[in-house]
């Protein structure tokens, strides 16, 4: 009897989607001084809040606050004279709405017509993307090679594709590497890489990019975390590692690379920026490392696609600039302007800069590792929040803007790829 009740409770819990986020409040915060930033950081840390974007003077931040901490949080902000607005008093409502919008879009779709193409009105699951990549490699054997690079902690294959008209054998071509979903909840980044694949393989309108460049595209860098975010944990960021703590699981893969490891990240397994037990402790980051190791002699450009914030960031994460810092900045501006030219009018222009100057110090990132491995142009894109046209809800995806996200990001990718093609640093 007791057992039956337990089973019932467990099932009941598992089926109540997004229940754990009920009553969580999303706050927009406006800070005016370093002291105010300090206080918000202190509160975020001590109350274990989920900081979606960091507030700095001139740019509002967003913080998700647990139901039972909202009153305390608000009082502290008021006491310090920090301006805030409650953008959502119950984030579960937004999560439910996202589900409904995506479901409605999938029903509206004509047919699941072409097997070798994914319509840009959905956020596809790991299995859907996997099936797509398999079919693509079968349908385009002359240009597409699917590589199974290793297994995630939970045993999912980590797969990337290589796109080349010369089977990666022409060593005079530059290599460009695109990656998305290193952070699980940043769903909108997936259409950006899928769109690039679409334009390089299926609907090719720019032959030069296919002819002149060898491409590596890893659409789902963190398969376990991504699948987790499609279940109960929509707002999951890290991988699913449980090796480090009984209470908390997951390593922030973008702090786990062997570049200044642990100097600006968290040693606390419960933190969303937990760096893991050592550099490359995770299989996911090891797979990405192996891609750099294999191709760094020809790799000129690495784009690690994240969301959100409309930013193009470069390293190093400690604020120090690499020797090509000026060109790094100029190419960043080129890519940003290309996107700004076609972005939705209500989204802000992209900000371009060193990550530590624009945001905060961060160690062990994929972008920094790429530079240390010899990739001259390495950037983290932070795509805009595309929601209801107002961009206010950060990680949530509105099917109406999925294609736009892919389309506009592709403009930036093209600008960067053409720059490195015409201005080679290696040969
Ligand atoms: C969808 O499927 C129906 C029935 O199989 C077919 O008549 C129709 O042409 C398809 N529509 C598209 C857009 O492929
Ligand atoms: C996540 O982190 C753990 C702990 O280091 C690791 O064992 C695991 O392979 C990582 N990846 C996944 C997908 O869990
Ligand atoms: C290559 O570099 C030159 C000089 O900086 C620049 O004028 C040119 O636009 C670059 N090529 C592309 C495609 O951006
Ligand atoms: C603090 C620290 O470790 N800084 C190093 C980070 O990595 C760069 C590039 O390798 C070094 O130059 C820094 O000294
Ligand atoms: Zn991210």
CSV table of C-alpha atoms and ligand atoms in Angstrom, one decimal:
chain,number,residue,atom,x,y,z
A,1,UNK,CA,0.0,0.0,0.0
A,2,UNK,CA,2.7,2.4,1.0
A,3,UNK,CA,4.6,1.4,-2.0
A,4,UNK,CA,1.6,2.1,-4.3
A,5,UNK,CA,1.2,5.5,-2.8
A,6,UNK,CA,4.9,6.3,-3.3
A,7,UNK,CA,4.7,5.2,-6.9
A,8,UNK,CA,1.7,7.3,-7.4
A,9,UNK,CA,3.4,10.3,-5.8
A,10,UNK,CA,6.5,9.9,-8.0
A,11,UNK,CA,4.4,9.6,-11.1
A,12,UNK,CA,2.3,12.5,-10.1
A,13,UNK,CA,5.4,14.6,-9.6
A,14,UNK,CA,7.0,13.6,-12.9
A,15,UNK,CA,3.9,14.4,-14.9
A,16,UNK,CA,3.3,17.9,-13.5
A,17,UNK,CA,5.4,19.7,-16.1
A,18,UNK,CA,7.1,22.9,-15.0
A,19,UNK,CA,5.5,22.6,-11.5
A,20,UNK,CA,8.9,23.2,-9.9
A,21,UNK,CA,9.0,26.7,-11.4
A,22,UNK,CA,5.6,27.7,-10.1
A,23,UNK,CA,5.5,31.1,-8.6
A,24,UNK,CA,9.1,31.9,-9.6
A,25,UNK,CA,9.4,35.6,-10.4
A,26,UNK,CA,11.4,37.0,-13.2
A,27,UNK,CA,12.8,40.4,-12.3
A,28,UNK,CA,14.3,43.1,-14.5
A,29,UNK,CA,16.9,45.0,-12.5
A,30,UNK,CA,18.4,48.4,-13.2
A,31,UNK,CA,21.6,49.2,-11.4
A,32,UNK,CA,23.4,52.6,-11.3
A,33,UNK,CA,26.6,52.0,-9.4
A,34,UNK,CA,29.3,49.4,-8.6
A,35,UNK,CA,27.8,49.1,-5.1
A,36,UNK,CA,24.4,48.2,-6.5
A,37,UNK,CA,26.0,45.6,-8.8
A,38,UNK,CA,27.8,44.2,-5.7
A,39,UNK,CA,24.6,43.9,-3.8
A,40,UNK,CA,22.8,42.1,-6.6
A,41,UNK,CA,25.7,39.7,-6.9
A,42,UNK,CA,25.7,39.1,-3.2
A,43,UNK,CA,21.9,38.4,-3.1
A,44,UNK,CA,22.2,36.2,-6.1
A,45,UNK,CA,24.9,34.2,-4.4
A,46,UNK,CA,23.4,33.9,-0.9
A,47,UNK,CA,19.8,33.3,-2.1
A,48,UNK,CA,21.0,30.9,-4.8
A,49,UNK,CA,19.2,32.9,-7.6
A,50,UNK,CA,19.3,32.1,-11.3
A,51,UNK,CA,20.9,35.2,-12.9
A,52,UNK,CA,19.8,35.2,-16.6
A,53,UNK,CA,21.7,38.4,-17.5
A,54,UNK,CA,23.9,40.5,-15.4
A,55,UNK,CA,22.8,44.1,-14.7
A,56,UNK,CA,25.4,46.8,-15.4
A,57,UNK,CA,24.8,50.6,-15.5
A,58,UNK,CA,23.2,51.3,-18.9
A,59,UNK,CA,22.0,47.7,-19.3
A,60,UNK,CA,19.2,46.0,-17.3
A,61,UNK,CA,19.7,42.5,-16.0
A,62,UNK,CA,17.3,39.7,-15.4
A,63,UNK,CA,17.1,37.4,-12.4
A,64,UNK,CA,14.8,34.5,-11.7
A,65,UNK,CA,13.8,34.3,-8.0
A,66,UNK,CA,12.3,31.3,-6.2
A,67,UNK,CA,8.7,31.8,-4.9
A,68,UNK,CA,9.6,31.8,-1.3
A,69,UNK,CA,12.5,34.3,-1.7
A,70,UNK,CA,10.7,37.0,-3.7
A,71,UNK,CA,9.6,39.1,-0.7
A,72,UNK,CA,13.0,39.1,0.8
A,73,UNK,CA,14.7,39.9,-2.6
A,74,UNK,CA,12.3,42.8,-3.2
A,75,UNK,CA,12.9,44.2,0.2
A,76,UNK,CA,16.6,44.1,-0.2
A,77,UNK,CA,16.4,45.8,-3.6
A,78,UNK,CA,14.1,48.5,-2.2
A,79,UNK,CA,16.3,49.1,0.8
A,80,UNK,CA,19.3,49.7,-1.5
A,81,UNK,CA,17.3,51.9,-3.9
A,82,UNK,CA,17.7,49.5,-6.8
A,83,UNK,CA,15.1,49.9,-9.5
A,84,UNK,CA,13.3,46.7,-10.5
A,85,UNK,CA,10.2,45.5,-12.3
A,86,UNK,CA,8.6,42.1,-11.9
A,87,UNK,CA,8.3,40.9,-15.5
A,88,UNK,CA,6.6,37.7,-14.6
A,89,UNK,CA,5.2,36.8,-11.2
A,90,UNK,CA,5.0,33.1,-12.2
A,91,UNK,CA,7.5,31.9,-14.8
A,92,UNK,CA,5.5,28.6,-15.0
A,93,UNK,CA,2.9,30.5,-17.0
A,94,UNK,CA,5.5,31.5,-19.5
A,95,UNK,CA,6.9,28.0,-19.7
A,96,UNK,CA,3.4,26.6,-20.3
A,97,UNK,CA,2.8,29.2,-23.0
A,98,UNK,CA,6.0,28.3,-24.7
A,99,UNK,CA,4.9,24.7,-24.8
A,100,UNK,CA,1.5,25.7,-26.3
A,101,UNK,CA,3.0,27.9,-28.9
A,102,UNK,CA,5.5,25.2,-30.1
A,103,UNK,CA,2.7,22.6,-30.1
A,104,UNK,CA,0.4,24.8,-32.1
A,105,UNK,CA,3.1,25.5,-34.6
A,106,UNK,CA,3.8,21.8,-35.1
A,107,UNK,CA,0.1,21.1,-35.7
A,108,UNK,CA,-0.2,23.9,-38.1
A,109,UNK,CA,2.7,22.6,-40.2
A,110,UNK,CA,1.6,21.2,-43.6
A,111,UNK,CA,3.3,17.8,-43.4
A,112,UNK,CA,6.4,16.6,-42.0
A,113,UNK,CA,7.2,16.8,-45.6
A,114,UNK,CA,10.9,16.5,-46.5
A,115,UNK,CA,13.0,14.0,-44.6
A,116,UNK,CA,16.2,15.8,-45.3
A,117,UNK,CA,15.1,19.2,-44.0
A,118,UNK,CA,13.7,20.5,-40.7
A,119,UNK,CA,11.1,23.3,-41.0
A,120,UNK,CA,12.2,26.3,-38.9
A,121,UNK,CA,9.1,26.5,-36.6
A,122,UNK,CA,10.2,24.0,-34.0
A,123,UNK,CA,12.9,23.4,-31.4
A,124,UNK,CA,13.8,19.8,-32.3
A,125,UNK,CA,14.8,17.2,-29.7
A,126,UNK,CA,18.1,15.4,-29.6
A,127,UNK,CA,16.6,12.4,-31.4
A,128,UNK,CA,15.0,14.5,-34.2
A,129,UNK,CA,18.3,16.3,-34.8
A,130,UNK,CA,20.2,13.0,-34.7
A,131,UNK,CA,17.9,11.5,-37.3
A,132,UNK,CA,18.2,14.6,-39.5
A,133,UNK,CA,22.0,14.5,-39.4
A,134,UNK,CA,21.9,10.8,-40.4
A,135,UNK,CA,19.6,11.4,-43.3
A,136,UNK,CA,21.5,14.4,-44.4
A,137,UNK,CA,24.8,12.5,-44.6
A,138,UNK,CA,23.0,9.8,-46.6
A,139,UNK,CA,21.4,12.2,-49.0
A,140,UNK,CA,24.5,14.3,-49.6
A,141,UNK,CA,27.4,11.8,-49.4
A,142,UNK,CA,29.6,14.1,-51.6
A,143,UNK,CA,29.7,17.0,-49.2
A,144,UNK,CA,28.5,15.8,-45.8
A,145,UNK,CA,30.3,13.5,-43.4
A,146,UNK,CA,28.7,12.6,-40.1
A,147,UNK,CA,31.2,12.0,-37.3
A,148,UNK,CA,30.3,10.2,-34.1
A,149,UNK,CA,32.8,11.8,-31.8
A,150,UNK,CA,32.1,10.2,-28.4
A,151,UNK,CA,29.5,9.6,-25.8
A,152,UNK,CA,28.0,11.9,-23.2
A,153,UNK,CA,27.9,11.0,-19.5
A,154,UNK,CA,24.4,9.5,-20.0
A,155,UNK,CA,25.6,7.6,-23.1
A,156,UNK,CA,24.2,9.7,-25.9
A,157,UNK,CA,26.3,10.0,-29.0
A,158,UNK,CA,27.9,13.4,-29.6
A,159,UNK,CA,27.8,13.9,-33.3
A,160,UNK,CA,29.0,16.6,-35.6
A,161,UNK,CA,29.0,17.0,-39.4
A,162,UNK,CA,31.8,18.0,-41.7
A,163,UNK,CA,30.8,19.8,-44.9
A,164,UNK,CA,33.4,19.9,-47.6
A,165,UNK,CA,33.5,19.7,-51.4
A,166,UNK,CA,37.0,18.1,-51.1
A,167,UNK,CA,36.4,15.7,-48.3
A,168,UNK,CA,38.6,17.8,-46.0
A,169,UNK,CA,41.6,16.8,-48.0
A,170,UNK,CA,42.5,20.2,-49.5
A,171,UNK,CA,44.8,21.6,-46.8
A,172,UNK,CA,44.7,25.0,-48.4
A,173,UNK,CA,41.2,25.6,-47.3
A,174,UNK,CA,40.4,27.3,-44.0
A,175,UNK,CA,38.2,25.4,-41.4
A,176,UNK,CA,35.3,27.1,-39.8
A,177,UNK,CA,33.8,25.5,-36.7
A,178,UNK,CA,30.2,26.3,-35.4
A,179,UNK,CA,28.8,24.9,-32.2
A,180,UNK,CA,25.5,25.4,-30.3
A,181,UNK,CA,23.8,24.2,-27.1
A,182,UNK,CA,26.8,23.9,-24.9
A,183,UNK,CA,24.4,25.4,-22.4
A,184,UNK,CA,21.2,23.3,-22.4
A,185,UNK,CA,18.5,25.9,-21.9
A,186,UNK,CA,19.7,28.2,-24.7
A,187,UNK,CA,17.3,26.5,-27.2
A,188,UNK,CA,17.3,29.3,-29.8
A,189,UNK,CA,20.9,28.6,-30.6
A,190,UNK,CA,20.0,25.3,-32.2
A,191,UNK,CA,18.2,26.8,-35.2
A,192,UNK,CA,21.2,29.0,-35.8
A,193,UNK,CA,23.4,26.0,-36.6
A,194,UNK,CA,20.6,24.1,-38.3
A,195,UNK,CA,20.0,27.1,-40.5
A,196,UNK,CA,23.7,27.2,-41.4
A,197,UNK,CA,23.6,23.5,-42.3
A,198,UNK,CA,20.5,24.2,-44.4
A,199,UNK,CA,22.3,27.0,-46.3
A,200,UNK,CA,25.5,25.0,-46.8
A,201,UNK,CA,23.9,21.8,-47.9
A,202,UNK,CA,20.3,21.9,-48.9
A,203,UNK,CA,19.4,25.3,-50.1
A,204,UNK,CA,22.8,26.6,-51.3
A,205,UNK,CA,22.7,30.2,-52.6
A,206,UNK,CA,26.3,31.0,-51.8
A,207,UNK,CA,28.5,28.5,-53.6
A,208,UNK,CA,31.7,30.3,-52.6
A,209,UNK,CA,31.2,29.4,-48.9
A,210,UNK,CA,30.8,25.8,-49.7
A,211,UNK,CA,33.6,25.7,-52.2
A,212,UNK,CA,36.2,27.7,-50.4
A,213,UNK,CA,35.7,26.6,-46.8
A,214,UNK,CA,35.7,23.3,-44.8
A,215,UNK,CA,33.0,23.4,-42.2
A,216,UNK,CA,32.5,21.6,-38.9
A,217,UNK,CA,29.1,22.0,-37.2
A,218,UNK,CA,28.3,20.5,-33.8
A,219,UNK,CA,24.6,21.4,-33.2
A,220,UNK,CA,24.1,19.7,-29.8
A,221,UNK,CA,27.3,20.1,-27.8
A,222,UNK,CA,25.6,19.0,-24.5
A,223,UNK,CA,23.1,16.3,-25.4
A,224,UNK,CA,22.3,15.2,-21.9
A,225,UNK,CA,21.7,18.7,-20.6
A,226,UNK,CA,19.6,19.4,-23.6
A,227,UNK,CA,17.3,16.4,-23.2
A,228,UNK,CA,17.0,17.3,-19.5
A,229,UNK,CA,15.8,20.7,-20.5
A,230,UNK,CA,13.1,19.2,-22.7
A,231,UNK,CA,11.7,17.3,-19.7
A,232,UNK,CA,11.0,18.8,-16.4
A,233,UNK,CA,14.0,21.1,-16.2
A,234,UNK,CA,13.5,23.6,-19.0
A,235,UNK,CA,16.0,26.0,-17.4
A,236,UNK,CA,18.9,23.6,-17.0
A,237,UNK,CA,22.2,25.0,-18.1
A,238,UNK,CA,24.9,22.5,-17.2
A,239,UNK,CA,25.7,18.9,-18.3
A,240,UNK,CA,24.3,16.1,-16.2
A,241,UNK,CA,27.3,15.0,-14.3
A,242,UNK,CA,26.6,13.7,-10.8
A,243,UNK,CA,30.1,12.6,-10.0
A,244,UNK,CA,30.9,15.7,-7.9
A,245,UNK,CA,28.1,16.0,-5.4
A,246,UNK,CA,25.2,14.0,-4.0
A,247,UNK,CA,23.0,17.0,-3.8
A,248,UNK,CA,23.7,18.8,-7.1
A,249,UNK,CA,24.5,17.6,-10.5
A,250,UNK,CA,26.0,19.1,-13.6
A,251,UNK,CA,29.2,20.9,-14.7
A,252,UNK,CA,29.1,24.2,-16.6
A,253,UNK,CA,30.8,22.9,-19.7
A,254,UNK,CA,31.8,26.4,-20.7
A,255,UNK,CA,34.0,26.7,-17.6
A,256,UNK,CA,35.5,23.2,-17.9
A,257,UNK,CA,38.1,23.8,-20.7
A,258,UNK,CA,41.8,23.8,-19.9
A,259,UNK,CA,42.4,27.5,-20.2
A,260,UNK,CA,42.9,29.4,-16.9
A,261,UNK,CA,40.7,26.7,-15.5
A,262,UNK,CA,39.1,27.5,-12.1
A,263,UNK,CA,40.4,31.1,-11.9
A,264,UNK,CA,37.0,32.7,-12.6
A,265,UNK,CA,34.3,30.0,-12.1
A,266,UNK,CA,32.7,28.2,-9.2
A,267,UNK,CA,34.0,25.4,-7.1
A,268,UNK,CA,30.5,24.7,-5.8
A,269,UNK,CA,28.8,21.8,-7.5
A,270,UNK,CA,25.4,23.5,-6.9
A,271,UNK,CA,26.4,26.6,-8.8
A,272,UNK,CA,25.4,27.1,-12.4
A,273,UNK,CA,29.1,28.0,-13.2
A,274,UNK,CA,30.6,24.9,-11.5
A,275,UNK,CA,33.8,24.2,-13.4
A,276,UNK,CA,34.0,20.4,-12.7
A,277,UNK,CA,36.7,18.4,-10.9
A,278,UNK,CA,39.4,19.4,-13.3
A,279,UNK,CA,40.0,20.7,-16.8
A,280,UNK,CA,38.3,18.4,-19.3
A,281,UNK,CA,36.7,16.3,-16.6
A,282,UNK,CA,33.7,16.0,-18.9
A,283,UNK,CA,33.3,13.9,-22.0
A,284,UNK,CA,31.5,16.7,-23.8
A,285,UNK,CA,34.4,19.1,-23.5
A,286,UNK,CA,36.9,16.4,-24.3
A,287,UNK,CA,35.1,15.8,-27.6
A,288,UNK,CA,35.3,19.5,-28.4
A,289,UNK,CA,39.0,19.6,-27.5
A,290,UNK,CA,39.6,16.8,-29.9
A,291,UNK,CA,38.0,18.8,-32.7
A,292,UNK,CA,40.5,21.6,-32.0
A,293,UNK,CA,43.4,19.2,-31.7
A,294,UNK,CA,42.5,17.6,-35.1
A,295,UNK,CA,41.9,20.8,-37.1
A,296,UNK,CA,43.6,23.7,-35.4
A,297,UNK,CA,46.3,23.8,-38.1
A,298,UNK,CA,43.6,25.0,-40.6
A,299,UNK,CA,41.0,26.4,-38.3
A,300,UNK,CA,40.6,30.1,-38.7
A,301,UNK,CA,37.2,30.8,-37.1
A,302,UNK,CA,35.3,29.3,-34.2
A,303,UNK,CA,31.8,30.5,-33.3
A,304,UNK,CA,30.3,29.2,-30.0
A,305,UNK,CA,26.6,30.1,-30.2
A,306,UNK,CA,24.9,30.9,-26.9
A,307,UNK,CA,21.9,33.0,-25.8
A,308,UNK,CA,20.9,35.6,-24.8
A,309,UNK,CA,21.9,39.3,-24.9
A,310,UNK,CA,22.7,40.3,-28.5
A,311,UNK,CA,26.4,40.2,-28.1
A,312,UNK,CA,29.5,39.0,-29.9
A,313,UNK,CA,32.2,38.4,-27.3
A,314,UNK,CA,35.9,37.4,-27.5
A,315,UNK,CA,38.6,36.5,-25.0
A,316,UNK,CA,40.4,36.2,-22.9
A,317,UNK,CA,38.0,35.8,-20.1
A,318,UNK,CA,40.4,37.5,-17.7
A,319,UNK,CA,40.3,40.7,-19.7
A,320,UNK,CA,43.7,40.2,-21.4
A,321,UNK,CA,43.6,40.6,-25.2
A,322,UNK,CA,45.4,38.2,-27.6
A,323,UNK,CA,48.0,39.7,-29.9
A,324,UNK,CA,45.4,40.0,-32.8
A,325,UNK,CA,43.0,41.8,-30.5
A,326,UNK,CA,42.4,44.7,-32.9
A,327,UNK,CA,41.5,42.4,-35.8
A,328,UNK,CA,39.4,40.2,-33.4
A,329,UNK,CA,37.4,43.3,-32.6
A,330,UNK,CA,37.1,44.5,-36.2
A,331,UNK,CA,35.8,41.1,-37.4
A,332,UNK,CA,33.4,41.0,-34.5
A,333,UNK,CA,32.1,44.4,-35.6
A,334,UNK,CA,31.7,43.1,-39.2
A,335,UNK,CA,29.7,40.2,-38.1
A,336,UNK,CA,27.6,42.3,-35.7
A,337,UNK,CA,26.8,44.9,-38.4
A,338,UNK,CA,25.8,42.1,-40.8
A,339,UNK,CA,23.3,40.9,-38.2
A,340,UNK,CA,22.1,44.3,-37.2
A,341,UNK,CA,21.2,45.1,-40.8
A,342,UNK,CA,18.5,42.4,-40.8
A,343,UNK,CA,17.6,42.0,-37.2
A,344,UNK,CA,14.1,42.7,-35.8
A,345,UNK,CA,13.7,46.4,-35.2
A,346,UNK,CA,12.8,46.0,-31.5
A,347,UNK,CA,16.0,44.1,-30.7
A,348,UNK,CA,19.0,46.2,-29.7
A,349,UNK,CA,22.1,46.3,-31.8
A,350,UNK,CA,24.7,43.7,-31.0
A,351,UNK,CA,27.4,44.7,-28.5
A,352,UNK,CA,30.9,43.6,-29.5
A,353,UNK,CA,33.8,43.3,-27.0
A,354,UNK,CA,36.0,41.4,-24.7
A,355,UNK,CA,33.9,39.1,-22.4
A,356,UNK,CA,35.4,40.4,-19.2
A,357,UNK,CA,34.9,44.0,-20.2
A,358,UNK,CA,31.3,43.6,-21.4
A,359,UNK,CA,30.1,41.0,-18.9
A,360,UNK,CA,32.4,39.5,-16.3
A,361,UNK,CA,35.5,37.4,-15.9
A,362,UNK,CA,35.1,33.8,-17.0
A,363,UNK,CA,37.7,31.1,-17.1
A,364,UNK,CA,37.8,27.7,-18.9
A,365,UNK,CA,35.5,28.7,-21.8
A,366,UNK,CA,35.4,27.0,-25.1
A,367,UNK,CA,36.1,30.3,-26.9
A,368,UNK,CA,39.3,30.9,-24.8
A,369,UNK,CA,40.4,27.4,-25.3
A,370,UNK,CA,40.1,27.8,-29.1
A,371,UNK,CA,42.4,30.8,-29.0
A,372,UNK,CA,45.0,29.0,-26.9
A,373,UNK,CA,44.8,26.1,-29.3
A,374,UNK,CA,45.7,28.4,-32.2
A,375,UNK,CA,42.4,29.5,-33.6
A,376,UNK,CA,42.9,33.2,-34.4
A,377,UNK,CA,39.2,34.2,-34.6
A,378,UNK,CA,37.1,32.8,-31.7
A,379,UNK,CA,33.8,34.3,-30.6
A,380,UNK,CA,30.9,33.6,-28.4
A,381,UNK,CA,27.6,34.8,-29.9
A,382,UNK,CA,24.9,35.7,-27.5
A,383,UNK,CA,21.8,35.7,-29.7
A,384,UNK,CA,18.9,38.0,-28.9
A,385,UNK,CA,16.0,36.8,-26.7
A,386,UNK,CA,13.2,36.2,-29.3
A,387,UNK,CA,9.9,36.2,-27.6
A,388,UNK,CA,6.6,37.8,-28.7
A,389,UNK,CA,8.6,40.3,-30.7
A,390,UNK,CA,9.7,42.1,-27.5
A,391,UNK,CA,12.6,40.1,-26.6
A,392,UNK,CA,11.7,40.3,-22.9
A,393,UNK,CA,11.8,36.6,-21.9
A,394,UNK,CA,15.4,35.6,-22.5
A,395,UNK,CA,15.6,31.9,-23.0
A,396,UNK,CA,12.0,31.3,-24.2
A,397,UNK,CA,11.4,30.6,-27.8
A,398,UNK,CA,8.5,31.8,-29.9
A,399,UNK,CA,8.1,29.7,-33.1
A,400,UNK,CA,7.4,33.0,-34.9
A,401,UNK,CA,11.0,33.9,-34.6
A,402,UNK,CA,12.9,30.7,-35.0
A,403,UNK,CA,13.6,31.1,-38.7
A,404,UNK,CA,14.5,34.8,-38.1
A,405,UNK,CA,17.0,33.7,-35.5
A,406,UNK,CA,18.6,31.3,-38.0
A,407,UNK,CA,18.5,33.7,-40.8
A,408,UNK,CA,20.0,36.7,-39.1
A,409,UNK,CA,22.7,34.7,-37.3
A,410,UNK,CA,23.7,33.2,-40.7
A,411,UNK,CA,24.4,36.8,-41.9
A,412,UNK,CA,27.0,37.1,-39.1
A,413,UNK,CA,28.5,33.7,-39.8
A,414,UNK,CA,28.8,34.5,-43.5
A,415,UNK,CA,30.6,37.8,-42.8
A,416,UNK,CA,33.1,36.0,-40.4
A,417,UNK,CA,33.6,33.1,-42.8
A,418,UNK,CA,34.3,35.4,-45.7
A,419,UNK,CA,36.7,37.5,-43.7
A,420,UNK,CA,38.9,34.5,-42.7
A,421,UNK,CA,38.7,33.0,-46.2
A,422,UNK,CA,40.1,36.2,-47.7
A,423,UNK,CA,42.5,37.0,-44.9
A,424,UNK,CA,44.2,33.8,-44.0
A,425,UNK,CA,46.6,33.7,-41.1
A,426,UNK,CA,47.7,30.1,-41.7
A,427,UNK,CA,48.9,28.2,-44.7
B,1,LIG,C1,0.4,17.3,-47.1
B,1,LIG,O1,-0.1,16.0,-47.2
B,1,LIG,C2,-1.3,15.9,-48.0
B,1,LIG,C3,-1.9,14.5,-47.9
B,1,LIG,O2,-0.9,13.5,-47.9
B,1,LIG,C4,-1.0,16.3,-49.4
B,1,LIG,O3,-2.2,16.3,-50.2
B,1,LIG,C5,-0.5,17.7,-49.4
B,1,LIG,O4,-0.1,18.1,-50.7
B,1,LIG,C6,0.7,17.9,-48.4
B,1,LIG,N1,1.1,19.3,-48.3
B,1,LIG,C7,2.3,19.7,-48.4
B,1,LIG,C8,2.6,21.1,-48.2
B,1,LIG,O5,3.3,18.9,-48.6
B,2,LIG,C1,28.8,16.0,-16.9
B,2,LIG,O1,29.6,16.0,-15.8
B,2,LIG,C2,30.0,14.7,-15.2
B,2,LIG,C3,30.8,14.9,-14.0
B,2,LIG,O2,32.1,15.2,-14.4
B,2,LIG,C4,30.6,13.9,-16.3
B,2,LIG,O3,31.0,12.6,-15.7
B,2,LIG,C5,29.7,13.7,-17.4
B,2,LIG,O4,30.3,13.0,-18.3
B,2,LIG,C6,29.3,15.1,-17.9
B,2,LIG,N1,28.4,15.0,-19.0
B,2,LIG,C7,27.2,14.7,-19.0
B,2,LIG,C8,26.4,14.7,-20.2
B,2,LIG,O5,26.7,14.3,-17.9
B,3,LIG,C1,40.0,41.0,-45.6
B,3,LIG,O1,40.8,42.0,-44.9
B,3,LIG,C2,40.8,43.3,-45.6
B,3,LIG,C3,41.7,44.2,-44.9
B,3,LIG,O2,41.5,44.2,-43.5
B,3,LIG,C4,39.4,43.9,-45.7
B,3,LIG,O3,39.4,45.1,-46.4
B,3,LIG,C5,38.5,42.9,-46.4
B,3,LIG,O4,37.2,43.3,-46.3
B,3,LIG,C6,38.6,41.5,-45.7
B,3,LIG,N1,37.7,40.6,-46.4
B,3,LIG,C7,36.5,40.3,-46.0
B,3,LIG,C8,35.7,39.4,-46.9
B,3,LIG,O5,36.0,40.8,-45.0
B,4,LIG,C1,45.2,34.3,-14.6
B,4,LIG,C2,45.7,33.5,-15.7
B,4,LIG,O1,45.9,32.3,-15.5
B,4,LIG,N1,46.0,34.1,-16.8
B,4,LIG,C3,46.4,33.4,-18.0
B,4,LIG,C4,45.2,33.0,-18.8
B,4,LIG,O2,45.6,32.5,-20.1
B,4,LIG,C5,46.4,33.4,-20.9
B,4,LIG,C6,46.6,32.8,-22.2
B,4,LIG,O3,47.2,31.5,-22.1
B,4,LIG,C7,47.7,33.7,-20.1
B,4,LIG,O4,48.4,34.6,-20.9
B,4,LIG,C8,47.3,34.3,-18.8
B,4,LIG,O5,48.5,34.5,-18.1
B,5,LIG,ZN1,25.5,30.1,-22.6
